[in-house]
Amino acid sequence: MTATLPAPARPRRGRSSTWVGWSFILPNFVGFAALTLVPVIASLALSFLDWDSYSSPRWVGLENFDRMIHNETFWTALKNTTYYAVGHVPLTLCAALGFAVLLNQRLRAVQFFRTALFFPYITSLVAVAVVWNMLLSPEVGPVNQFLRAIGIDSPPGWTTSTTWAMPAVILASVWRDLGYYMILYLAGLQTIPAELYEAAQVDGASGWQRFRHITVPSLRPTTFFVLIMLTISSFKVFDLVQVMTEGGPGRSTLVLSQVIFREGITQGRFGYSSAVSMALFVIVLTITVVQFRWQRRSER
Amino acid sequence: MKRHLVPTLAAAAALALLTACGGGSPEPAADGRQTIKLALWNYATTPEFKAIIDGFEQANPGIDVQPVDILADDYAEKVTTMLAGGDSTDVLTMKNVIDYSRFGTRGQLVPLTDEAKKLDPAKYSGLDAYDLDGKYFALPYRQDFWVLYYNKALLEQAGVAESKLHNLSWDGYAELAKSLTKGSGGGKVYGAYQHTWRSVVQATAAAQTGSDLLGGDYGFFKDQYKLTLDLQQHGALMPWATASSQKVTYNTMFSTGKAVLMPMGTWYASTLLADTKAGKTKVEWGVAPLPQRATDGKVTTFGSPTAFAVNKNSKNADAAKKFVEWAASEAGATAVAQAGVTPALQSQKILDTYFALPGVPQDEVAKKAFKPDQVALEMPVSDKSSDVDQLLTEEHELVMTGEKSLDDGVAEMSKRVKNEVG
């Protein structure tokens, strides 16, 4: 077949390379379109409908959004989600960077420590949550026993206290996520040319100065990536909170994804649930766009 | 109704013809046998499912029942997702009436109003829970209600006569729980254990004061909360916070002798019977009526029925209906009782079957416990039920952990139910 076709004298660059390009991304794009893009668009449409997944949907316009902004639970969840992100993002970032720098040196058993820190990330989340709950148990948990032993008479109630439940969740999530971001930072550190450090050393720069003026600026692309990923994952947090506190006590750790889950899957109000997920989408998108702008400006 | 009659009859006739011709219809298999799928939970540890399936298959040799086993904790969500996805599992077990009302009002279940009308409401105390504006979509096969379990050996050790539990008030219960609490640290024995569920406090209060859990005015909770918080403060109850964060199971607390008294549903008796038989526990247990506000000899408790329903998407609706009807019948109730579970159909004959089981406590206290005068519904059925349930659970956590004072908590419940649900 191919032999009978006259070979084109010269491939016309524009169109054919576009097709080649498309064909390369097609397998991935088909999956993305079917499993992500279509549901996202469907969710946008659903947010203007009243639908229980069974009977035929009914157009309600902005009613879902109106209900959302007048709903106290939505605002509580938004506040909690922001609280979580504000705690989780910087702490994970600093911890991941710190451990990456520490484990980038030629130390004995460095491989062991790298693996150990990565372990939480690949451990079953349900097991992680159960263990953390036991560690943080107010009466008999080792954490509070230790705190009592060093003279703190009334240690926090952790997951059973409205004040301390969110810090407890943040603590567990930092512990869980830092291994993954540490690996990203380790990869970033490998790309920094050793000559820069040698030159700085010759000029008499201290360890801190080298870190401050070589490591941190050279890692900017990695930091940017880590920051974006962390922010998005923080706002989307669901699994850890669901298995650790189920949003409680009361509503003190209720996050937006849980509201979406409860309203949609549990209560069958898919329209309202979609409206909340649209709100979450807009929030995450806005923050990401701002981060991109800020990154571009600081590159100039 | 009439409009559908002719096409329905025609379809039924066509179907009968096809079946008669020897399996032209896709449903029955080549040998004429039909298979219906039944969604249920924890098949291995919930003995009545097997009892019902075996009994039904024996009575209907042409139909096989295939269990679809789902983890109990995920049951409601899993079934919701299945139904949303158009799953055609024929029979669905209605684990509680709140889920039932959701599925029923959304039109996901086949109406069983005619079948329900055939049942005697005087004998089926849980039946009216399935009344959704005059329509029924499920038939109950099992009715659980709350009783007070007690550890016979520990009670004897403390020198308390079992007859004291025959007519116990909540104040008497509190006094007893405090006096039965012993030891400390790992070897501590609590006088009582109340599980973390809000119903332990709230549904008890609602049933015994005759109040409405959906009403939006929750002052009637206060006595029961005061009693529970006081016991917790005295160390006679495991603190709610510990039980919750450690995910303590009530079975462990009771069957290992870490608590003497425990209000719990009748379903726990079947677990105890099975565990004793399997040698998993050696606890000597007894059953008493749930403590009351007044000691006038009348027993008011709360509970909830469990039912089977037919999926609207079922392709074997007739066989599925047959199954649901059989499970609710006297034959079904006998099978349920023999499995150590309290069936929805209540009659002396069924009770006798239950008490004839080896291991079931035989004394007068137990006989009174299993024949309560009134069983209120744990949660009234309405389209508000699941929202109110969520909200009351949240506030219950805050009151029990001491994050909110009792007065503030109850005020907040009332306020939130009026603002957010009402």
XYZ file of C-alpha atoms in Angstrom:
722
model
C 0.000 0.000 0.000
C 2.527 2.507 1.081
C 4.794 1.761 -1.840
C 2.136 2.729 -4.365
C 1.621 6.086 -2.780
C 3.708 8.846 -4.276
C 6.025 10.047 -1.620
C 5.552 13.739 -0.926
C 8.448 15.689 -2.308
C 8.851 17.505 0.894
C 6.664 17.136 3.946
C 4.680 20.287 4.379
C 5.798 21.229 7.794
C 2.801 22.997 9.296
C -0.071 20.609 9.059
C 1.654 17.239 9.133
C 3.754 18.011 12.145
C 0.625 19.194 13.901
C -0.966 15.818 13.179
C 2.116 13.980 14.346
C 2.061 16.041 17.494
C -1.626 15.303 18.040
C -1.096 11.616 17.499
C 1.540 11.615 20.202
C -0.665 13.191 22.833
C -3.848 11.496 21.654
C -3.733 8.388 23.876
C -3.246 10.526 26.925
C -5.726 13.150 25.794
C -8.478 10.617 25.155
C -8.123 9.361 28.699
C -8.031 12.885 30.079
C -11.041 13.981 28.032
C -13.160 10.983 28.953
C -12.260 10.773 32.607
C -11.534 14.377 33.580
C -12.627 16.986 31.050
C -16.137 15.677 30.435
C -16.901 15.210 34.161
C -15.591 18.718 34.870
C -17.848 20.225 32.232
C -20.738 18.050 33.409
C -20.129 19.277 36.932
C -20.292 22.879 35.728
C -23.625 22.163 34.080
C -24.868 20.272 37.157
C -24.217 23.224 39.418
C -27.162 24.990 37.749
C -29.415 21.976 38.123
C -31.237 20.186 40.875
C -30.389 16.518 40.416
C -30.467 13.493 42.716
C -28.671 11.168 40.248
C -31.907 9.347 39.543
C -34.859 11.469 38.564
C -34.572 13.921 35.683
C -32.641 17.098 36.489
C -34.413 20.406 36.950
C -32.991 23.808 35.985
C -32.650 26.041 39.036
C -30.300 28.755 37.792
C -28.187 30.230 40.550
C -30.224 28.720 43.397
C -27.444 26.282 44.377
C -24.907 29.086 44.596
C -27.327 31.247 46.518
C -27.842 28.443 49.021
C -24.103 27.965 49.238
C -23.217 31.525 50.172
C -25.942 31.593 52.802
C -24.896 28.259 54.252
C -22.901 28.443 57.453
C -21.424 24.977 56.952
C -19.913 26.005 53.610
C -18.135 28.974 55.204
C -16.951 26.855 58.118
C -15.526 24.330 55.674
C -13.893 27.054 53.573
C -12.306 28.546 56.684
C -11.055 25.129 57.803
C -9.679 24.333 54.355
C -7.790 27.619 54.294
C -6.494 26.972 57.798
C -5.281 23.560 56.673
C -3.582 24.972 53.564
C -1.916 27.793 55.502
C -0.502 25.267 57.926
C 0.232 22.427 55.562
C 1.883 24.242 52.631
C 4.724 26.150 54.370
C 5.429 23.423 56.913
C 5.678 20.670 54.313
C 7.742 22.889 52.018
C 10.258 23.779 54.746
C 10.453 20.253 56.092
C 10.895 18.750 52.622
C 13.604 21.276 51.721
C 15.377 20.815 55.040
C 15.500 17.057 54.801
C 16.493 17.196 51.131
C 19.499 19.406 51.910
C 20.412 17.198 54.849
C 20.158 14.002 52.867
C 21.942 15.375 49.818
C 25.245 15.072 51.617
C 27.533 12.116 51.523
C 26.450 10.548 54.750
C 26.577 7.016 55.911
C 23.241 5.212 55.383
C 21.836 8.166 53.479
C 19.843 5.796 51.261
C 18.249 4.303 54.326
C 17.079 7.669 55.641
C 15.776 8.743 52.246
C 13.716 5.564 52.029
C 12.546 5.904 55.600
C 11.264 9.413 54.951
C 9.515 8.319 51.779
C 7.787 5.433 53.521
C 4.841 7.364 54.979
C 3.893 8.512 51.491
C 3.415 4.979 50.224
C 1.838 3.610 53.404
C -1.893 2.963 53.469
C -3.596 6.113 54.602
C -6.141 4.342 56.762
C -3.357 2.655 58.724
C -1.572 5.998 59.040
C -4.685 7.659 60.420
C -5.343 4.894 62.929
C -1.766 5.015 64.197
C -1.795 8.803 64.505
C -5.101 8.666 66.342
C -3.587 6.237 68.813
C -0.428 8.307 69.236
C -2.513 11.410 69.855
C -5.156 9.806 72.035
C -5.842 12.270 74.862
C -5.732 9.879 77.834
C -3.510 6.985 76.888
C -1.613 8.202 73.800
C 2.205 8.214 73.994
C 2.384 11.851 72.877
C 0.350 13.100 75.812
C 2.055 10.704 78.207
C 5.354 12.226 77.136
C 3.985 15.741 77.528
C 2.765 14.892 81.023
C 6.131 13.388 81.877
C 7.917 16.631 81.012
C 5.599 18.597 83.245
C 2.713 19.726 81.051
C -0.297 19.043 83.246
C -3.116 19.451 80.790
C -1.829 18.483 77.347
C -4.089 19.179 74.355
C -6.924 16.795 73.499
C -5.708 16.645 69.862
C -8.345 15.055 67.637
C -10.985 15.354 70.338
C -10.550 19.084 70.847
C -11.911 21.726 68.509
C -8.761 23.814 68.979
C -6.214 21.084 68.451
C -7.874 18.792 65.922
C -6.703 20.812 62.910
C -3.086 21.096 64.105
C -3.137 17.327 64.663
C -4.361 16.748 61.115
C -1.748 19.163 59.732
C 0.980 17.405 61.697
C -0.004 14.014 60.323
C -0.282 15.342 56.787
C 3.141 17.045 56.894
C 4.660 13.810 58.131
C 2.946 11.937 55.329
C 3.696 14.280 52.433
C 7.192 15.487 53.168
C 8.878 12.377 51.727
C 7.412 12.936 48.295
C 8.339 16.605 48.108
C 11.758 15.800 49.544
C 12.374 13.539 46.542
C 11.433 16.402 44.219
C 13.854 18.694 46.064
C 16.586 16.063 45.974
C 16.200 15.902 42.199
C 16.414 19.686 42.084
C 19.542 19.730 44.232
C 21.317 17.314 41.887
C 21.013 19.832 39.058
C 22.913 22.608 40.868
C 26.472 22.662 39.454
C 29.115 21.907 42.060
C 31.288 24.699 40.618
C 28.983 27.298 42.133
C 29.587 25.972 45.625
C 33.343 25.644 45.001
C 33.554 29.231 43.774
C 31.596 30.433 46.798
C 33.778 28.443 49.130
C 36.864 30.014 47.556
C 35.319 33.417 48.163
C 34.846 32.449 51.819
C 31.062 32.125 51.919
C 29.680 30.394 55.026
C 27.383 27.382 54.875
C 24.305 29.513 55.515
C 25.385 32.034 52.849
C 25.847 29.229 50.322
C 22.391 27.895 51.149
C 20.814 31.345 51.045
C 22.459 32.603 47.856
C 23.077 29.458 45.798
C 20.768 26.640 46.879
C 17.556 28.599 47.340
C 17.756 30.631 44.087
C 18.850 27.588 42.063
C 15.921 25.629 43.395
C 13.393 28.255 42.367
C 11.801 26.165 39.564
C 11.489 23.202 41.928
C 10.084 25.376 44.727
C 7.553 26.816 42.329
C 6.430 23.370 41.244
C 6.285 22.107 44.824
C 4.335 25.176 45.916
C 1.729 24.747 43.190
C 1.318 21.041 43.823
C 1.105 21.532 47.580
C -1.433 24.320 47.323
C -3.672 22.331 45.019
C -3.429 19.193 47.107
C -4.071 21.146 50.313
C -7.297 22.595 49.036
C -8.385 19.222 47.745
C -7.570 17.415 51.008
C -10.126 14.746 51.785
C -8.816 11.281 52.598
C -6.685 12.073 55.626
C -9.360 14.204 57.291
C -12.070 11.689 56.502
C -10.257 8.797 58.131
C -8.683 10.734 60.987
C -11.475 12.942 62.305
C -14.386 12.683 59.844
C -14.561 16.457 60.042
C -15.041 16.462 63.809
C -15.210 17.123 66.630
C -18.292 19.039 65.587
C -17.280 20.754 62.387
C -13.808 21.787 63.480
C -11.951 19.890 60.734
C -14.685 19.778 58.120
C -13.117 20.632 54.743
C -14.683 21.552 51.407
C -14.112 18.151 49.787
C -16.048 16.558 52.610
C -18.941 18.932 52.086
C -18.896 17.967 48.394
C -18.791 14.278 49.269
C -21.531 14.483 51.877
C -23.875 16.603 49.811
C -23.302 14.637 46.624
C -22.707 11.010 47.464
C -24.382 10.782 50.866
C -27.339 13.118 50.462
C -27.716 12.813 46.708
C -27.834 16.550 46.077
C -25.534 16.543 43.085
C -26.462 20.035 41.946
C -25.515 21.695 45.209
C -22.488 19.464 45.542
C -21.342 20.526 42.065
C -21.815 24.170 42.969
C -19.496 23.737 45.956
C -16.950 21.924 43.811
C -17.103 24.780 41.298
C -16.378 27.195 44.125
C -13.412 25.056 45.137
C -12.247 24.943 41.516
C -12.373 28.733 41.203
C -10.496 29.187 44.488
C -7.711 26.793 43.485
C -7.530 28.254 39.977
C -7.265 31.812 41.290
C -4.496 30.932 43.711
C -2.587 29.034 41.027
C -2.899 31.894 38.529
C -1.668 34.350 41.170
C 1.276 32.071 41.893
C 2.142 31.863 38.177
C 1.982 35.659 37.812
C 4.144 36.121 40.869
C 6.654 33.578 39.582
C 6.846 35.287 36.192
C 7.352 38.686 37.775
C 10.122 37.458 40.030
C 11.856 35.853 37.062
C 12.201 39.173 35.313
C -53.029 2.805 37.398
C -55.610 1.530 34.961
C -53.737 2.908 32.010
C -50.748 0.706 32.807
C -52.838 -2.342 33.407
C -53.275 -3.441 29.801
C -49.614 -3.136 28.745
C -48.524 -4.760 31.987
C -50.880 -7.659 31.473
C -49.784 -7.984 27.881
C -46.153 -7.977 28.910
C -46.814 -10.518 31.627
C -48.680 -12.745 29.196
C -45.890 -12.473 26.644
C -43.361 -13.284 29.315
C -45.356 -16.285 30.487
C -45.599 -17.492 26.920
C -41.894 -17.117 26.353
C -41.049 -18.889 29.571
C -43.443 -21.668 28.714
C -41.806 -22.043 25.314
C -38.630 -22.996 27.034
C -36.464 -20.081 27.960
C -36.878 -17.526 25.220
C -36.718 -14.821 27.839
C -33.211 -13.864 28.900
C -33.869 -14.173 32.628
C -34.047 -17.833 33.552
C -30.977 -19.896 32.845
C -31.080 -22.901 30.515
C -32.323 -25.243 33.218
C -35.170 -22.881 34.126
C -33.471 -21.727 37.311
C -33.432 -18.094 38.156
C -30.744 -16.262 40.058
C -31.410 -13.149 42.075
C -28.681 -11.032 43.580
C -29.012 -9.715 47.115
C -27.020 -6.758 48.435
C -26.089 -7.285 52.084
C -23.266 -6.615 54.513
C -20.686 -8.689 56.396
C -22.110 -11.993 55.170
C -19.692 -14.099 57.234
C -20.533 -12.459 60.549
C -24.243 -11.703 60.039
C -25.838 -15.142 60.418
C -29.435 -14.263 59.586
C -28.630 -13.553 55.931
C -27.535 -17.106 55.341
C -30.508 -18.389 57.327
C -32.950 -16.405 55.179
C -31.253 -17.346 51.905
C -31.138 -21.046 52.776
C -34.737 -21.050 53.954
C -35.954 -19.201 50.864
C -34.057 -21.438 48.456
C -35.537 -24.465 50.117
C -39.047 -23.061 49.809
C -38.437 -21.933 46.207
C -36.269 -24.536 44.510
C -36.352 -22.680 41.194
C -34.598 -19.576 42.501
C -30.990 -19.167 43.563
C -29.989 -16.259 45.755
C -26.532 -14.881 45.264
C -25.223 -12.602 48.027
C -23.402 -9.377 47.096
C -21.293 -8.802 50.176
C -20.477 -5.206 51.160
C -18.522 -3.936 54.145
C -21.040 -2.821 56.798
C -19.433 0.587 57.335
C -19.545 1.414 53.633
C -22.930 -0.128 52.965
C -25.069 2.991 52.580
C -22.581 4.793 50.356
C -21.851 1.740 48.273
C -25.536 1.080 47.592
C -26.113 4.755 46.790
C -23.294 4.638 44.253
C -24.523 1.357 42.812
C -28.018 2.726 42.319
C -26.701 5.951 40.820
C -24.794 3.849 38.328
C -27.873 1.886 37.291
C -26.823 -1.341 38.974
C -29.396 -4.124 38.700
C -28.798 -6.067 41.931
C -32.306 -7.393 42.547
C -32.865 -7.211 46.288
C -31.390 -4.456 48.438
C -31.214 -4.680 52.188
C -32.370 -1.460 53.819
C -29.889 -1.120 56.650
C -31.731 1.778 58.220
C -34.866 3.761 57.609
C -33.066 6.997 56.750
C -31.387 5.394 53.755
C -34.666 3.723 52.922
C -36.492 7.033 52.788
C -33.822 8.432 50.458
C -34.014 5.522 48.055
C -37.790 5.375 48.304
C -38.483 9.060 47.702
C -36.038 9.116 44.808
C -38.001 6.379 43.091
C -35.186 3.862 43.096
C -37.270 1.060 44.598
C -40.205 -0.991 43.333
C -43.430 -0.130 45.231
C -44.529 -2.936 47.550
C -47.648 -1.223 48.911
C -49.981 -4.141 48.077
C -47.637 -6.630 49.701
C -47.279 -4.436 52.804
C -51.059 -4.087 53.136
C -51.265 -7.854 53.544
C -49.187 -7.722 56.731
C -50.825 -7.227 60.111
C -49.498 -3.919 61.497
C -50.229 -5.066 65.058
C -47.671 -7.841 64.683
C -45.092 -5.888 62.698
C -44.093 -3.111 65.040
C -41.577 -1.719 62.513
C -43.911 -1.653 59.557
C -45.164 1.927 59.824
C -41.564 3.159 59.546
C -41.747 2.231 55.872
C -44.856 4.274 55.186
C -43.862 7.050 52.786
C -47.072 9.030 52.212
C -49.131 5.877 52.103
C -46.700 3.973 49.893
C -44.393 1.174 50.927
C -41.169 0.225 49.139
C -39.766 -2.342 51.560
C -40.918 -5.039 53.977
C -39.186 -5.434 57.350
C -37.763 -8.821 58.272
C -35.942 -7.827 61.410
C -36.568 -5.428 64.265
C -33.837 -4.472 66.657
C -34.408 -2.555 69.843
C -32.226 -1.494 72.715
C -31.725 -3.467 75.892
C -29.210 -3.442 78.723
C -26.520 -6.125 78.583
C -24.764 -7.069 81.790
C -21.830 -9.204 82.777
C -23.213 -11.841 85.152
C -19.885 -12.785 86.741
C -18.880 -9.203 87.524
C -22.313 -8.407 88.906
C -22.165 -11.431 91.170
C -18.677 -10.494 92.350
C -19.995 -7.096 93.404
C -22.843 -8.797 95.249
C -25.614 -7.218 93.161
C -28.667 -9.393 92.593
C -29.721 -9.739 88.958
C -33.320 -9.091 89.941
C -32.266 -5.512 90.656
C -32.096 -4.984 86.898
C -35.691 -6.079 86.407
C -37.112 -2.630 86.904
C -34.173 -0.238 86.742
C -34.380 3.538 86.521
C -31.654 5.649 84.966
C -30.742 6.962 88.399
C -30.436 3.396 89.639
C -28.305 2.598 86.600
C -25.989 5.521 87.339
C -25.639 4.538 90.981
C -24.914 0.948 90.008
C -22.390 1.958 87.345
C -20.466 4.069 89.868
C -20.403 1.304 92.464
C -19.301 -1.301 89.915
C -16.309 0.716 88.655
C -13.046 -0.768 89.875
C -9.304 -0.575 89.353
C -7.320 1.825 87.230
C -5.006 1.946 84.241
C -5.033 -1.077 81.943
C -6.931 -3.249 84.419
C -9.773 -0.800 84.967
C -13.290 -2.170 84.852
C -15.862 0.470 83.983
C -19.253 0.224 85.624
C -20.845 0.866 82.245
C -19.971 1.445 78.636
C -22.010 3.722 76.394
C -20.910 3.655 72.799
C -20.029 6.896 70.990
C -23.203 7.011 68.880
C -25.490 9.937 69.502
C -28.491 7.611 69.686
C -27.338 6.158 73.010
C -28.213 9.488 74.599
C -30.498 11.214 72.136
C -32.756 8.417 70.907
C -33.159 7.138 74.467
C -34.269 10.582 75.589
C -36.615 10.993 72.633
C -38.225 7.568 73.068
C -38.711 7.802 76.818
C -39.956 11.373 76.925
C -42.080 10.861 73.832
C -40.372 13.729 72.005
C -39.644 14.356 68.362
C -36.045 14.096 67.140
C -36.843 16.217 64.094
C -38.768 18.848 66.003
C -35.977 21.364 66.399
C -36.474 21.807 70.137
C -34.057 19.658 72.063
C -34.519 20.580 75.718
C -35.634 16.990 76.344
C -32.070 15.759 75.773
C -30.790 17.430 78.918
C -31.548 14.835 81.621
C -29.995 12.024 79.644
C -26.907 14.082 78.794
C -26.493 15.209 82.417
C -26.549 11.597 83.545
C -24.012 10.519 80.923
C -21.653 13.444 81.483
C -21.819 12.891 85.229
C -20.922 9.201 84.844
C -18.074 10.159 82.542
C -16.789 12.663 85.077
C -16.905 10.058 87.841
C -14.855 7.682 85.715
C -17.685 5.175 85.578
C -17.816 5.485 81.781
C -14.857 5.463 79.433
C -14.432 9.089 78.307
C -16.113 9.681 74.966
C -12.920 11.263 73.596
C -10.869 8.154 74.363
C -13.458 5.785 72.946
C -13.689 7.881 69.789
C -9.997 8.490 69.144
C -9.069 4.887 69.910
C -11.975 3.636 67.813
C -12.951 1.388 70.708
C -15.473 -1.294 69.770
C -18.342 -2.010 72.134
C -17.822 -5.729 71.597
C -14.279 -5.551 72.983
C -15.412 -3.523 75.976
C -18.156 -5.939 76.899
C -16.849 -9.338 75.846
C -13.482 -8.880 77.556
C -15.132 -7.802 80.797
C -13.959 -4.184 80.708
C -17.485 -2.936 81.342
C -20.251 -4.423 83.445
C -23.382 -2.756 82.050
C -23.928 -1.796 78.435
C -27.007 -0.398 76.706
C -26.936 -1.810 73.173
C -29.201 -3.128 70.427
C -30.563 -6.664 70.294
C -28.306 -7.400 67.294
C -25.449 -7.729 69.745
C -27.048 -10.844 71.255
C -26.525 -12.706 67.977
C -22.852 -11.694 67.963
C -22.490 -12.914 71.550
C -24.245 -16.196 70.749
C -22.030 -16.790 67.717
C -18.812 -15.785 69.503
C -19.598 -17.980 72.481
C -20.281 -20.900 70.171
C -17.020 -20.297 68.315
C -15.133 -20.037 71.591
C -14.120 -16.414 70.944
C -15.494 -15.166 74.235
C -16.245 -16.669 77.605
C -18.235 -13.767 78.964
C -21.337 -14.764 80.900
C -23.948 -12.318 79.777
C -27.467 -11.435 80.654
C -30.049 -9.105 79.172
C -32.236 -6.663 81.050
C -34.733 -4.061 79.852
C -33.302 -0.665 79.010
C -33.381 1.532 82.164
C -36.394 3.865 82.351
C -37.116 7.368 83.547
C -39.897 6.104 85.800
C -40.034 2.710 87.495
C -43.692 1.995 86.784
C -42.868 -1.363 85.216
C -43.498 -0.239 81.625
C -40.591 -0.586 79.205
C -40.126 1.986 76.491
C -37.116 1.612 74.266
C -36.082 2.578 70.768
C -34.951 0.590 67.814
C -35.020 0.295 64.118
C -36.294 -2.275 61.704
C -34.292 -3.699 58.826
C -36.010 -4.490 55.558
C -35.584 -5.868 52.091
C -36.553 -3.868 49.016
C -36.596 -4.538 45.305
C -34.393 -2.465 43.019
C -36.274 -0.577 40.290
C -33.623 -1.756 37.827
C -34.083 -5.398 38.744
C -34.643 -7.700 35.797
C -36.077 -10.404 38.068
C -38.538 -8.258 39.984
C -41.069 -11.045 40.487
C -38.580 -13.459 41.993
C -37.129 -10.610 44.039
C -40.580 -9.716 45.399
C -41.085 -13.337 46.310
C -37.898 -13.224 48.313
C -38.862 -10.027 50.141
C -42.283 -11.429 50.994
C -40.844 -14.712 52.189
C -38.339 -12.985 54.477
C -41.162 -11.023 56.129
C -43.407 -14.080 56.479
C -43.663 -16.341 59.491
C -41.333 -18.866 57.869
C -38.782 -16.099 57.310
C -39.206 -14.805 60.858
C -38.596 -18.288 62.231
C -35.382 -18.562 60.228
C -34.286 -15.132 61.509
C -35.097 -16.050 65.120
C -33.189 -19.304 64.808
C -30.161 -17.307 63.730
C -30.358 -15.484 67.057
C -31.801 -12.260 65.683
C -35.076 -10.586 66.616
C -37.430 -10.690 63.613
C -39.887 -7.966 62.648
C -42.821 -10.322 63.027
C -43.550 -10.584 66.729
C -45.616 -13.410 68.124
C -45.360 -15.756 71.074
C -44.397 -18.593 68.759
C -41.476 -16.641 67.341
C -40.367 -15.557 70.813
C -40.442 -19.197 71.919
C -38.274 -20.122 68.959
C -35.826 -17.441 70.016
C -35.689 -18.479 73.661
C -35.248 -22.115 72.665
C -31.820 -21.287 71.217
C -28.900 -22.582 73.275
C -27.142 -19.746 75.082
C -30.025 -17.274 75.135
C -30.655 -16.113 78.721
C -33.827 -17.739 80.005
C -34.609 -15.792 83.171
C -37.523 -13.441 83.792
C -35.364 -10.344 83.382
C -34.370 -11.432 79.873
C -37.943 -12.374 78.959
C -39.078 -8.909 79.969
C -36.217 -7.314 78.039
C -37.221 -9.045 74.821
C -40.849 -7.966 75.180
C -40.750 -4.189 75.510
C -44.072 -2.406 75.802
C -43.152 0.240 73.278
C -40.418 0.530 70.668
C -40.010 4.047 69.305
C -38.293 4.535 65.993
C -34.624 5.456 66.439
C -34.944 8.242 63.868
C -38.230 9.350 62.333
C -38.396 9.024 58.555
C -38.572 12.261 56.631
C -36.611 14.016 53.915
C -34.945 15.984 56.719
C -33.745 12.920 58.639
C -30.250 12.602 57.248
C -29.511 16.339 57.522
C -30.728 16.447 61.113
C -28.791 13.265 61.868
C -25.551 14.818 60.588
C -26.071 17.991 62.553
C -27.039 16.267 65.809
C -23.986 14.012 65.486
C -21.697 17.045 65.169
C -23.134 18.748 68.224
C -23.176 15.474 70.184
C -19.409 15.225 69.687
C -18.917 18.713 71.041
C -21.040 18.115 74.131
C -19.482 14.741 74.887
C -15.899 16.018 74.552
C -16.735 18.977 76.765
C -15.952 21.436 73.961
C -19.385 22.922 74.473
C -21.431 23.121 77.642
C -24.618 21.097 77.688
C -26.825 24.186 77.548
C -24.879 25.712 74.666
C -24.824 22.423 72.795
C -28.554 21.879 73.087
C -29.255 25.491 72.163
C -27.003 25.154 69.118
C -28.771 21.959 68.010
C -32.122 23.694 68.154
C -30.794 26.760 66.370
C -29.042 24.868 63.613
C -31.954 22.536 62.915
C -34.254 25.557 62.581
C -31.845 27.568 60.423
C -30.222 24.961 58.255
C -32.837 22.287 57.825
C -36.236 23.717 58.705
